[in-house]
Short mmCIF file of C-alpha atoms in Angstrom, two decimals:
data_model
loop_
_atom_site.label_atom_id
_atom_site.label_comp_id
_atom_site.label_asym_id
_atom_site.label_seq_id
_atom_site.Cartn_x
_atom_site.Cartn_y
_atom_site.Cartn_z
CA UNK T 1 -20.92 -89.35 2.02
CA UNK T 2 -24.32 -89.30 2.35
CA UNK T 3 -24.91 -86.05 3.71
CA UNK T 4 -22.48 -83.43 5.32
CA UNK T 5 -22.98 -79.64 6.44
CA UNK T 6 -20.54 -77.46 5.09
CA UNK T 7 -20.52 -75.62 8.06
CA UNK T 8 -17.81 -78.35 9.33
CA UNK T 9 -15.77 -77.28 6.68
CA UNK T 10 -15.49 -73.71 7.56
CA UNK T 11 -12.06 -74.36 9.42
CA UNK T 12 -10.41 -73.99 5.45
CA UNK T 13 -13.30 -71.95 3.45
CA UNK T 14 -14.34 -69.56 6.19
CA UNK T 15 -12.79 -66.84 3.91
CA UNK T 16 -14.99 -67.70 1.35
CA UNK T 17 -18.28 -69.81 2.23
CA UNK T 18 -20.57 -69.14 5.55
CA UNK T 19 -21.81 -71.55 7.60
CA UNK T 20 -24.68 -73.87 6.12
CA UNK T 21 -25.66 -75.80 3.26
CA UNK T 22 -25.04 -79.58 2.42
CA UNK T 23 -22.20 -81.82 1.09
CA UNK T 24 -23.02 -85.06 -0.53
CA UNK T 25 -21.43 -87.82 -2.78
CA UNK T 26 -19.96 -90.98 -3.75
CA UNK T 27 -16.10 -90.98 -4.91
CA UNK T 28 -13.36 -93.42 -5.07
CA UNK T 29 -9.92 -94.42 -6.78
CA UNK T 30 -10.19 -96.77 -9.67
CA UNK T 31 -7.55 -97.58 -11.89
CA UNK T 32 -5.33 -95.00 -11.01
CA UNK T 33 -8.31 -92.22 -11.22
CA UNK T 34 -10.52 -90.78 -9.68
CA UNK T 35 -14.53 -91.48 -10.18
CA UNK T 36 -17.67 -90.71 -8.88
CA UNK T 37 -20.01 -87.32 -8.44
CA UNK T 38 -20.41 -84.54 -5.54
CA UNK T 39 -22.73 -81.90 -4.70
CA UNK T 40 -23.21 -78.91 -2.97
CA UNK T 41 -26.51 -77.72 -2.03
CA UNK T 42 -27.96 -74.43 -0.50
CA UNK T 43 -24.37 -73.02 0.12
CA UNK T 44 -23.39 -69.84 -0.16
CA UNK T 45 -20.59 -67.47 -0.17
CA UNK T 46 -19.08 -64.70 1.77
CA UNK T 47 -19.37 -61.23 0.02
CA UNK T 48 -17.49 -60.90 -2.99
CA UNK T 49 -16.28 -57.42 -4.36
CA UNK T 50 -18.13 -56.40 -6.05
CA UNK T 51 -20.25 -58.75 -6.81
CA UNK T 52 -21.27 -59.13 -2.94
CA UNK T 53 -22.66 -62.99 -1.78
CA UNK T 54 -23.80 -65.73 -4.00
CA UNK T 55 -26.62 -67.42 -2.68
CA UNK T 56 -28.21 -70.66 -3.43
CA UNK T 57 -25.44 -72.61 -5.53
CA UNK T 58 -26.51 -75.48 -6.43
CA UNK T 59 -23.80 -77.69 -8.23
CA UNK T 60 -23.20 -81.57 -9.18
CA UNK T 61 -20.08 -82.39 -9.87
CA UNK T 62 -19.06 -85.65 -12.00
CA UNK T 63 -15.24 -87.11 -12.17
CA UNK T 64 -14.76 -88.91 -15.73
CA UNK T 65 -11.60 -90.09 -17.17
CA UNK T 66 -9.21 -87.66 -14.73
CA UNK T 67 -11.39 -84.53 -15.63
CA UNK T 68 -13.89 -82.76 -13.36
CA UNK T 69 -17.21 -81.82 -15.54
CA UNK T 70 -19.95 -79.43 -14.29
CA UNK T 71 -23.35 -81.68 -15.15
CA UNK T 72 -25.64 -79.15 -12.93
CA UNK T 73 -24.13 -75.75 -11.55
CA UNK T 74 -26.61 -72.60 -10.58
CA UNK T 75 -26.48 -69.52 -8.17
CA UNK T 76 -28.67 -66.57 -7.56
CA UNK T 77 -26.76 -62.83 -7.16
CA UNK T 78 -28.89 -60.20 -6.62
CA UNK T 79 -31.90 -62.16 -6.76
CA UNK T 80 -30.87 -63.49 -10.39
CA UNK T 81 -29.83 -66.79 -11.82
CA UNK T 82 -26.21 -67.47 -13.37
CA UNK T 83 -25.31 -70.92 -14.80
CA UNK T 84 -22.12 -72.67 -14.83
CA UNK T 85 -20.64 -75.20 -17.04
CA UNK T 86 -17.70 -76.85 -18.13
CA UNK T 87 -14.90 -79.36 -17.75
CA UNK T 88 -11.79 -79.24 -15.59
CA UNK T 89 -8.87 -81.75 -16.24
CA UNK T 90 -7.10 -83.42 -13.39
CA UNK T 91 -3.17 -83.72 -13.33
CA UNK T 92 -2.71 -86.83 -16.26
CA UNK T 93 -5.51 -86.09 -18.16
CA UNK T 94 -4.39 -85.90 -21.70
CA UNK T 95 -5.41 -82.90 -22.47
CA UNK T 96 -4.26 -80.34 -20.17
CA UNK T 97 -6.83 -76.79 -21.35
CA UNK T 98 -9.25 -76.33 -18.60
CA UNK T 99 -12.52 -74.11 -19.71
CA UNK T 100 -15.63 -72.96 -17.44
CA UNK T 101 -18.47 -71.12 -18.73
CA UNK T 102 -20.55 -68.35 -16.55
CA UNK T 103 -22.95 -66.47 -17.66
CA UNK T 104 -26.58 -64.85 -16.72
CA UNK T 105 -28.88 -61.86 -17.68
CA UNK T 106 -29.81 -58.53 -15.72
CA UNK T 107 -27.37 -59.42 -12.98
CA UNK T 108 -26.93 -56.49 -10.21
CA UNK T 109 -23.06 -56.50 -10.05
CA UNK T 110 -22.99 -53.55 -7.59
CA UNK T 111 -26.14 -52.90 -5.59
CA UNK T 112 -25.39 -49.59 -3.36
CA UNK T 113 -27.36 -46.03 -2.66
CA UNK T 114 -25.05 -44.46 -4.92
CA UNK T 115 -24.90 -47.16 -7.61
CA UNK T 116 -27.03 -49.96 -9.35
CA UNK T 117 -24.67 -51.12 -12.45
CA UNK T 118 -26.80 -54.06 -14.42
CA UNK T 119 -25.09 -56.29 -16.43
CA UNK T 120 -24.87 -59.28 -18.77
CA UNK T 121 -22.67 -61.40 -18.56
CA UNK T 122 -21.07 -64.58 -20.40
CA UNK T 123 -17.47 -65.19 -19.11
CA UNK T 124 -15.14 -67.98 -19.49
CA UNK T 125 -12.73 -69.14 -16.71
CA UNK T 126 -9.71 -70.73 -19.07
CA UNK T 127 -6.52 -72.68 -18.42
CA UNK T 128 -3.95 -74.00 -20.87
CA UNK T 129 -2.38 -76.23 -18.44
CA UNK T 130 -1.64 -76.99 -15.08
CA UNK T 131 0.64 -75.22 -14.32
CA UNK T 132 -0.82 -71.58 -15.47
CA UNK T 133 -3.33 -69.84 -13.61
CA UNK T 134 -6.76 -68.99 -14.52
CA UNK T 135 -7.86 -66.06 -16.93
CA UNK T 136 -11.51 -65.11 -16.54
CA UNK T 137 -12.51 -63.71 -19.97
CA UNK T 138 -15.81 -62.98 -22.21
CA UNK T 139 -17.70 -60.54 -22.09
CA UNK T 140 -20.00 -57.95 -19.91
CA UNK T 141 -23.27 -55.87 -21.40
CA UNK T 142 -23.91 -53.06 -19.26
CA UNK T 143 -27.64 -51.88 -19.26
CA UNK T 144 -30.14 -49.73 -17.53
CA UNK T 145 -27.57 -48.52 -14.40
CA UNK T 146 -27.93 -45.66 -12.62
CA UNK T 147 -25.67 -43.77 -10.76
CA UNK T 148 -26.81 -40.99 -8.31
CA UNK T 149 -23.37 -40.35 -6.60
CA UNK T 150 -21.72 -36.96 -6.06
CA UNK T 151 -18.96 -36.11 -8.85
CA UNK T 152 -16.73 -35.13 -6.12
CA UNK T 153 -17.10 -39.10 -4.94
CA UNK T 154 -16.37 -39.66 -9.24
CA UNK T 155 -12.80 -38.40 -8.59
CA UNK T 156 -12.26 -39.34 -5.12
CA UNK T 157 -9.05 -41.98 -6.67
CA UNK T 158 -6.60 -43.12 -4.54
CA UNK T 159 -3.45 -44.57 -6.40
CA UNK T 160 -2.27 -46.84 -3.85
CA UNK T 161 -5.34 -49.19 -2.98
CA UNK T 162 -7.23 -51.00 -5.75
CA UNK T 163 -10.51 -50.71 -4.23
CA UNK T 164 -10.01 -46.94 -4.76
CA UNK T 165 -9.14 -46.63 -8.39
CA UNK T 166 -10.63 -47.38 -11.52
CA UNK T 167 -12.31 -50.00 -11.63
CA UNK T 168 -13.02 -49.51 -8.09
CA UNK T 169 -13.01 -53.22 -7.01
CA UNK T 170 -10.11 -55.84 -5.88
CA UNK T 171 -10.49 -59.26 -5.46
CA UNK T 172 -8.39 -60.15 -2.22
CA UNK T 173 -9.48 -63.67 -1.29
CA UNK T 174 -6.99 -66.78 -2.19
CA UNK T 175 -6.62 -68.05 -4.73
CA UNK T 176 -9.05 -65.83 -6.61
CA UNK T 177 -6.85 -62.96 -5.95
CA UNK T 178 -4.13 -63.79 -8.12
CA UNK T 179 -6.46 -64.83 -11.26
CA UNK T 180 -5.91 -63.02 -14.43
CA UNK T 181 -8.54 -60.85 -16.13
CA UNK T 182 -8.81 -60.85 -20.28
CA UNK T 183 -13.03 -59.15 -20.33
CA UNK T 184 -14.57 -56.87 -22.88
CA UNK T 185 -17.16 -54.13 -20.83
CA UNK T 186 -19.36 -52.49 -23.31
CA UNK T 187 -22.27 -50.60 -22.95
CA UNK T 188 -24.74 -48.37 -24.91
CA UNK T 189 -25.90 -45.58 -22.63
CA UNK T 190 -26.00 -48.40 -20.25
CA UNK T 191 -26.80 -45.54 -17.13
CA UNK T 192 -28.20 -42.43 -16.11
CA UNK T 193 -26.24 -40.02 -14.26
CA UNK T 194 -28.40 -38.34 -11.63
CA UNK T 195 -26.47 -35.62 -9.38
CA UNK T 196 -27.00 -32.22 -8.24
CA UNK T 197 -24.97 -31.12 -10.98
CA UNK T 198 -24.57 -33.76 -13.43
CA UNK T 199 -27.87 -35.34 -15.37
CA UNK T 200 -26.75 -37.27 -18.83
CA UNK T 201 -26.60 -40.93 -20.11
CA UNK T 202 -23.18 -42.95 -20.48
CA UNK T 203 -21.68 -45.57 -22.27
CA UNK T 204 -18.36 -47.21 -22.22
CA UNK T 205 -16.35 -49.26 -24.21
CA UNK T 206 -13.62 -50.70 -22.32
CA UNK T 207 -11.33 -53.89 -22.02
CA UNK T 208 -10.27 -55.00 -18.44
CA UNK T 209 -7.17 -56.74 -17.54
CA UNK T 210 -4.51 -57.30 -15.00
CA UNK T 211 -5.60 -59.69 -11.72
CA UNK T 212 -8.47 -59.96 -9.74
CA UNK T 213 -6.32 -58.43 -7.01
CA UNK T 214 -4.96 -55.55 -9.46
CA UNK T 215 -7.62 -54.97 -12.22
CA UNK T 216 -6.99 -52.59 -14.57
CA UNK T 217 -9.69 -50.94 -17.54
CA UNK T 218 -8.20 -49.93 -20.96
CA UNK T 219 -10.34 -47.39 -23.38
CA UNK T 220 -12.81 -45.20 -23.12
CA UNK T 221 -16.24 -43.84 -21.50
CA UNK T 222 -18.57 -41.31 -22.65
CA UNK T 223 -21.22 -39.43 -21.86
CA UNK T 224 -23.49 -38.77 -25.17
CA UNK T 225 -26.34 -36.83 -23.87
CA UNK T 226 -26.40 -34.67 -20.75
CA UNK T 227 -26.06 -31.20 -19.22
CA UNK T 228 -24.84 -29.53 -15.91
CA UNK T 229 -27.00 -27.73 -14.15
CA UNK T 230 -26.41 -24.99 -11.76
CA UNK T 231 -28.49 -22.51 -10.19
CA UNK T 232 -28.48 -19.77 -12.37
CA UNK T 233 -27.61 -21.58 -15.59
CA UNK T 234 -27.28 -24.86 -17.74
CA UNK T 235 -24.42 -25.84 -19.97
CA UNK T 236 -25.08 -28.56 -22.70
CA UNK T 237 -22.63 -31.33 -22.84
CA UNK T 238 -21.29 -31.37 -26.24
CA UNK T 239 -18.18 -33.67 -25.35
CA UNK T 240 -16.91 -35.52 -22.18
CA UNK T 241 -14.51 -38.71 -22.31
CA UNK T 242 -12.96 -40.73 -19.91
CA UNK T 243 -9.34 -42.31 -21.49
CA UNK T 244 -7.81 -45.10 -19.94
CA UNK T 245 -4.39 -45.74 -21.95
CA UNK T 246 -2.47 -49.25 -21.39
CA UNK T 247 0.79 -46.53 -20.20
CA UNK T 248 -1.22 -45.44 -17.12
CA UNK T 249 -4.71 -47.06 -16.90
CA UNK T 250 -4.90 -45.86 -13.21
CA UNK T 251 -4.79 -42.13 -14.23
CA UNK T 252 -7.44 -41.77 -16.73
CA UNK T 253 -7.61 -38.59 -18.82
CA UNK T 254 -10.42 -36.15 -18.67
CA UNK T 255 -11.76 -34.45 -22.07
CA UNK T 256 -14.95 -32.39 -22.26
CA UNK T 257 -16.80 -29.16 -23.32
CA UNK T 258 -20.32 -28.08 -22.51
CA UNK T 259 -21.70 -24.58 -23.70
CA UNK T 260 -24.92 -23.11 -22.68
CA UNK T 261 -26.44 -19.78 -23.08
CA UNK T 262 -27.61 -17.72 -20.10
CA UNK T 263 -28.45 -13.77 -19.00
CA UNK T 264 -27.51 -13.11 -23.09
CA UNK T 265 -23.82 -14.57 -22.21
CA UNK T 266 -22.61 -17.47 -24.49
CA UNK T 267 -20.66 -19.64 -22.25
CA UNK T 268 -18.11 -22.50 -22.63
CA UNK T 269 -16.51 -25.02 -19.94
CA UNK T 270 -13.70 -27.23 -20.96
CA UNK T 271 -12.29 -30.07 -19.27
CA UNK T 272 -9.24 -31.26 -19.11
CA UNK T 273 -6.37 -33.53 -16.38
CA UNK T 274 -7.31 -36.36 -14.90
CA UNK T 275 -9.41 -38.12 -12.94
CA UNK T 276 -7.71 -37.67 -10.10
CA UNK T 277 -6.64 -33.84 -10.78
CA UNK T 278 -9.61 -32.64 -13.10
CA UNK T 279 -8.61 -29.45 -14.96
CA UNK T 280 -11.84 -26.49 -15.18
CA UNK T 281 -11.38 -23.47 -17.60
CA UNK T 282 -14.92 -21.48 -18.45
CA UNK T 283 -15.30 -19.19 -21.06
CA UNK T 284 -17.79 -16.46 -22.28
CA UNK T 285 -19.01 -14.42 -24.96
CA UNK T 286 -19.24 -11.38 -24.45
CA UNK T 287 -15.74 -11.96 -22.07
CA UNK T 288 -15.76 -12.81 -18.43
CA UNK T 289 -13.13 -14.08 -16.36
CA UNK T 290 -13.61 -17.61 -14.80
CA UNK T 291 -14.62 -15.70 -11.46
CA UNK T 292 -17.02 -13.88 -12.91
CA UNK T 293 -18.85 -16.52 -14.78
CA UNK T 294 -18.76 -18.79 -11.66
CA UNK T 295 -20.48 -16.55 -10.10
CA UNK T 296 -23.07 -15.80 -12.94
CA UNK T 297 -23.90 -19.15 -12.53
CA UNK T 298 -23.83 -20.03 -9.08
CA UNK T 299 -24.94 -16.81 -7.80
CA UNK T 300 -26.69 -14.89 -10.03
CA UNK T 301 -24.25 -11.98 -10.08
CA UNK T 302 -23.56 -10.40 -13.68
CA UNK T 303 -20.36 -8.72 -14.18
CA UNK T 304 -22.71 -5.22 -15.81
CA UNK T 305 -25.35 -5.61 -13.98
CA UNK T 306 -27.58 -6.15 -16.66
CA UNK T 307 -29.94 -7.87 -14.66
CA UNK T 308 -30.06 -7.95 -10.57
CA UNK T 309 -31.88 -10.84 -8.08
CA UNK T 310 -33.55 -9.69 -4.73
CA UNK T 311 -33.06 -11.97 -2.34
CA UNK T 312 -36.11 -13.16 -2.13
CA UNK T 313 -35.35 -14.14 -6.23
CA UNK T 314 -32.30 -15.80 -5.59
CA UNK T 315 -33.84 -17.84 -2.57
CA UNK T 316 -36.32 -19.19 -4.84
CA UNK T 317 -34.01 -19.57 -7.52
CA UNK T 318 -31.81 -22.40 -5.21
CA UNK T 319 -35.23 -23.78 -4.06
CA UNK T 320 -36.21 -24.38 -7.48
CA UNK T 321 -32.94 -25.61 -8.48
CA UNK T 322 -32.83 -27.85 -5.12
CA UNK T 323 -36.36 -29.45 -5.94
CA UNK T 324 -35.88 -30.24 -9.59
CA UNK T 325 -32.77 -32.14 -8.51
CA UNK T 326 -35.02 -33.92 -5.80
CA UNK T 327 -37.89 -34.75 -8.72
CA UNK T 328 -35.69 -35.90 -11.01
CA UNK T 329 -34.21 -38.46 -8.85
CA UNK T 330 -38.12 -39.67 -7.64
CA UNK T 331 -40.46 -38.96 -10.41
CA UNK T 332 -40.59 -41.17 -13.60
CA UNK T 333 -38.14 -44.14 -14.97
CA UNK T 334 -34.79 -42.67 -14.71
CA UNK T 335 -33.39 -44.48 -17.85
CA UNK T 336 -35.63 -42.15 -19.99
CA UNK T 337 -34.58 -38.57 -20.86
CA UNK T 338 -37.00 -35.89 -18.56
CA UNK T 339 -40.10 -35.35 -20.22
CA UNK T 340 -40.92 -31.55 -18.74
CA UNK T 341 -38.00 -29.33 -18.87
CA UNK T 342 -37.74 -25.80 -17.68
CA UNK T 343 -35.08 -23.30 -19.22
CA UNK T 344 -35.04 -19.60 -17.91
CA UNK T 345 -32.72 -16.75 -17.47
CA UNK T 346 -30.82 -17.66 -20.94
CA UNK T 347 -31.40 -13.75 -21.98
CA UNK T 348 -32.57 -10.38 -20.55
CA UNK T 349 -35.89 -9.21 -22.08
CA UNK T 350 -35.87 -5.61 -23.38
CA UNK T 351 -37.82 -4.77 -20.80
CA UNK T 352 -35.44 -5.92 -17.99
CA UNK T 353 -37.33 -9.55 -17.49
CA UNK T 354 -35.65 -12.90 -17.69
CA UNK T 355 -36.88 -15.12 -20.55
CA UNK T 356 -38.19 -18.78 -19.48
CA UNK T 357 -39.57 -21.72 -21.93
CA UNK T 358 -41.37 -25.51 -20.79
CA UNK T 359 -40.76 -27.80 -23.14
CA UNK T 360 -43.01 -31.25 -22.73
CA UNK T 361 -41.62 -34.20 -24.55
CA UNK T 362 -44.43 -35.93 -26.58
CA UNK T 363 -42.24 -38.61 -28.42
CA UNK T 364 -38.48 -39.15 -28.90
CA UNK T 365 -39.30 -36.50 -31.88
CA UNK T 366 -42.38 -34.18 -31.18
CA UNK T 367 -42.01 -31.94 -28.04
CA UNK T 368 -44.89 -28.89 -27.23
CA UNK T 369 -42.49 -25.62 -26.38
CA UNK T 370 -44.20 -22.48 -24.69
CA UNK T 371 -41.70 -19.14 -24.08
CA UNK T 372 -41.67 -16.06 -22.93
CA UNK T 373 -38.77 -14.78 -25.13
CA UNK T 374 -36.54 -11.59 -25.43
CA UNK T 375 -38.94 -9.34 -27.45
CA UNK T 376 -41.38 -9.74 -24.39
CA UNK T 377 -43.50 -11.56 -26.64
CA UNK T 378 -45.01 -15.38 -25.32
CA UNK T 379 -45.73 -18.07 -27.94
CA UNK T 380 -46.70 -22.20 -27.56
CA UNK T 381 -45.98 -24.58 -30.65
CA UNK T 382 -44.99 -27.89 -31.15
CA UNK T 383 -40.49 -28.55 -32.11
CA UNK T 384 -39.68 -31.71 -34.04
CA UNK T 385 -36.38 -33.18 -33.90
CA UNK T 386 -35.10 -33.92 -37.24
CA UNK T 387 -31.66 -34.89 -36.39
CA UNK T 388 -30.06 -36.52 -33.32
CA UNK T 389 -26.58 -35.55 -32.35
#
């Protein structure tokens, strides 16, 4: 064959490979075997959850002694290269384990408004004999991802579709579909969460398994650093989990608790449920009910009125809180903690004001602080962090 386009060959791969690219090689039966080389040039692929299309593979081909061996295999997702090697024993060959190797560096695996997740990867695609199917396993190293979604999207899981559930992907093209899945997913505050509510780094540590049609992730994610932010208040993330248990990996468990301090009120939210049916309890010191701290910090409504908005305060309050959400989203490399925050409204001043502080982040360590505090007294100074949480 000394040159073909694949194109004509779209009556059997249309599922999988668009129109273009080139077929060429030389192959013939010998001695009971097959021998010779193909390749396939400038093809590529349909879009593949999640990865989306493949462009660009380049791949050669070689039959020796009733095995198929990959002498030149490349393709380019998301603008990056992955290489592909190995040998794959025909039906006779005397030993039976087939063993492919992918693997490439700061690879977009999901490339979306809502989501870039970044990852490296080196996977295997094994068989132990012919009769078995495939496993794809190795390994993936999540890195600088970012995730600007909603939380309400975060637990929008539905149970009976596996493009809706964690991990949010299925594989439904033949005779991928039915491929088992045997990968470690780690990553070290691999993303920054960046939604109106939710700022914080995560990291995961997580196994997935099942089939490319029914994945399923075992273990945990965190988030190690973080806070929600409302309009009238922060909390500080001291704890937040996501569990995914081998019993019932497509209902993973929710554990958390944030505190914050704000209008003199030490407050407390923990988390519990699921995914799917998160569980929200808030506490405070002095006491509130959950209503009343709710609206403390949506509103700006204290249950004594210790303190009371006009509403020209509480419009620029939400404008503020609006805006910040909108800068920290543009402004600066959102892998990197904020350098300029802005507290206020964590006490009453004796006086009746709200207290405020700017804090400007010189190094990971040294930080400049200026505040106007409860004693109605302002002060600037430098903070150094001696000990990381």
């Amino acid at each position: 064959m000394p040159g073909a386009n694949v194109s004509t060959l779209t009556t059997n791969l249309g599922n999988f490979v668009q129109p273009g690219g080139s077929l060429r090689g030389r192959v013939e039966r010998r001695d009971a075997a097959w021998h010779g080389w193909l390749e396939l040039t400038n093809v590529t692929t349909r879009p593949i959850a999640p990865v989306g299309i493949v462009r660009d593979i380049d791949l050669r081909l070689v039959w020796i002694d009733r095995a198929i061996e990959i002498e030149r295999g490349q393709a380019f997702v998301g603008g990056q290269p992955v290489q592909v090697s190995g040998l794959w024993p025909l039906p006779g060959h005397p030993n039976p384990e087939a063993n492919l190797r992918l693997s490439g560096t700061n690879l977009a695996l999901v490339r979306s408004t809502e989501l870039l997740l970044r990852a490296d990867i080196d996977l295997t695609i094994a068989r132990t004999n012919p009769l078995a199917l495939p496993v794809v396993g190795g390994s993936v190293r999540l890195h600088d991802s970012v995730v600007t979604m909603d939380v309400r999207d975060l637990v929008a899981v539905d149970l009976e579709r596996p493009s809706q559930r964690p991990p949010f992907f299925s594989v439904e093209q033949p005779p991928l579909a039915d491929w088992g899945l045997d990968v470690r997913v780690r990553g070290d505050r691999f993303a920054r969460i960046l939604s109106p509510v939710l700022r914080a780094s995560a990291s995961a540590d997580l196994a997935l398994r099942g089939t490319l049609r029914n994945p399923r992730l075992v273990g945990q994610a965190f988030v190690d650093r973080g806070r929600l932010a409302f309009p009238f208040g922060q909390l500080e993330i001291q704890q937040f989990q996501v569990l995914f248990t081998e019993s019932d990996p497509y209902r993973p468990k929710l554990e958390g608790r944030a505190e914050g301090l704000s209008f003199g009120y030490n407050l407390g939210m923990d988390l519990g449920g699921t995914l799917a049916e998160p569980e929200i309890t808030f506490t405070s010191t002095p006491p509130m009910t959950t209503s009343e701290v709710l609206q403390m910090l949506m509103a700006g409504s204290l249950p004594r009125n210790e303190y009371s908005y006009s509403t020209r305060g509480k419009a620029q309050n939400m404008g503020t809180y609006l805006a910040s959400d909108l800068l920290t989203q543009l402004a600066g490399d959102p892998m990197e903690e904020p350098r300029l925050t802005f507290r206020s409204a964590q006490r009453v001043s004796s006086n009746g004001s709200l207290t405020y502080s700017v804090e400007y982040r010189l190094t990971d360590r040294w930080s400049a602080v200026a505040e106007y505090d409860r004693w109605n007294q302002i002060g600037a100074g430098v903070r150094w962090r001696v000990l990381e949480k």
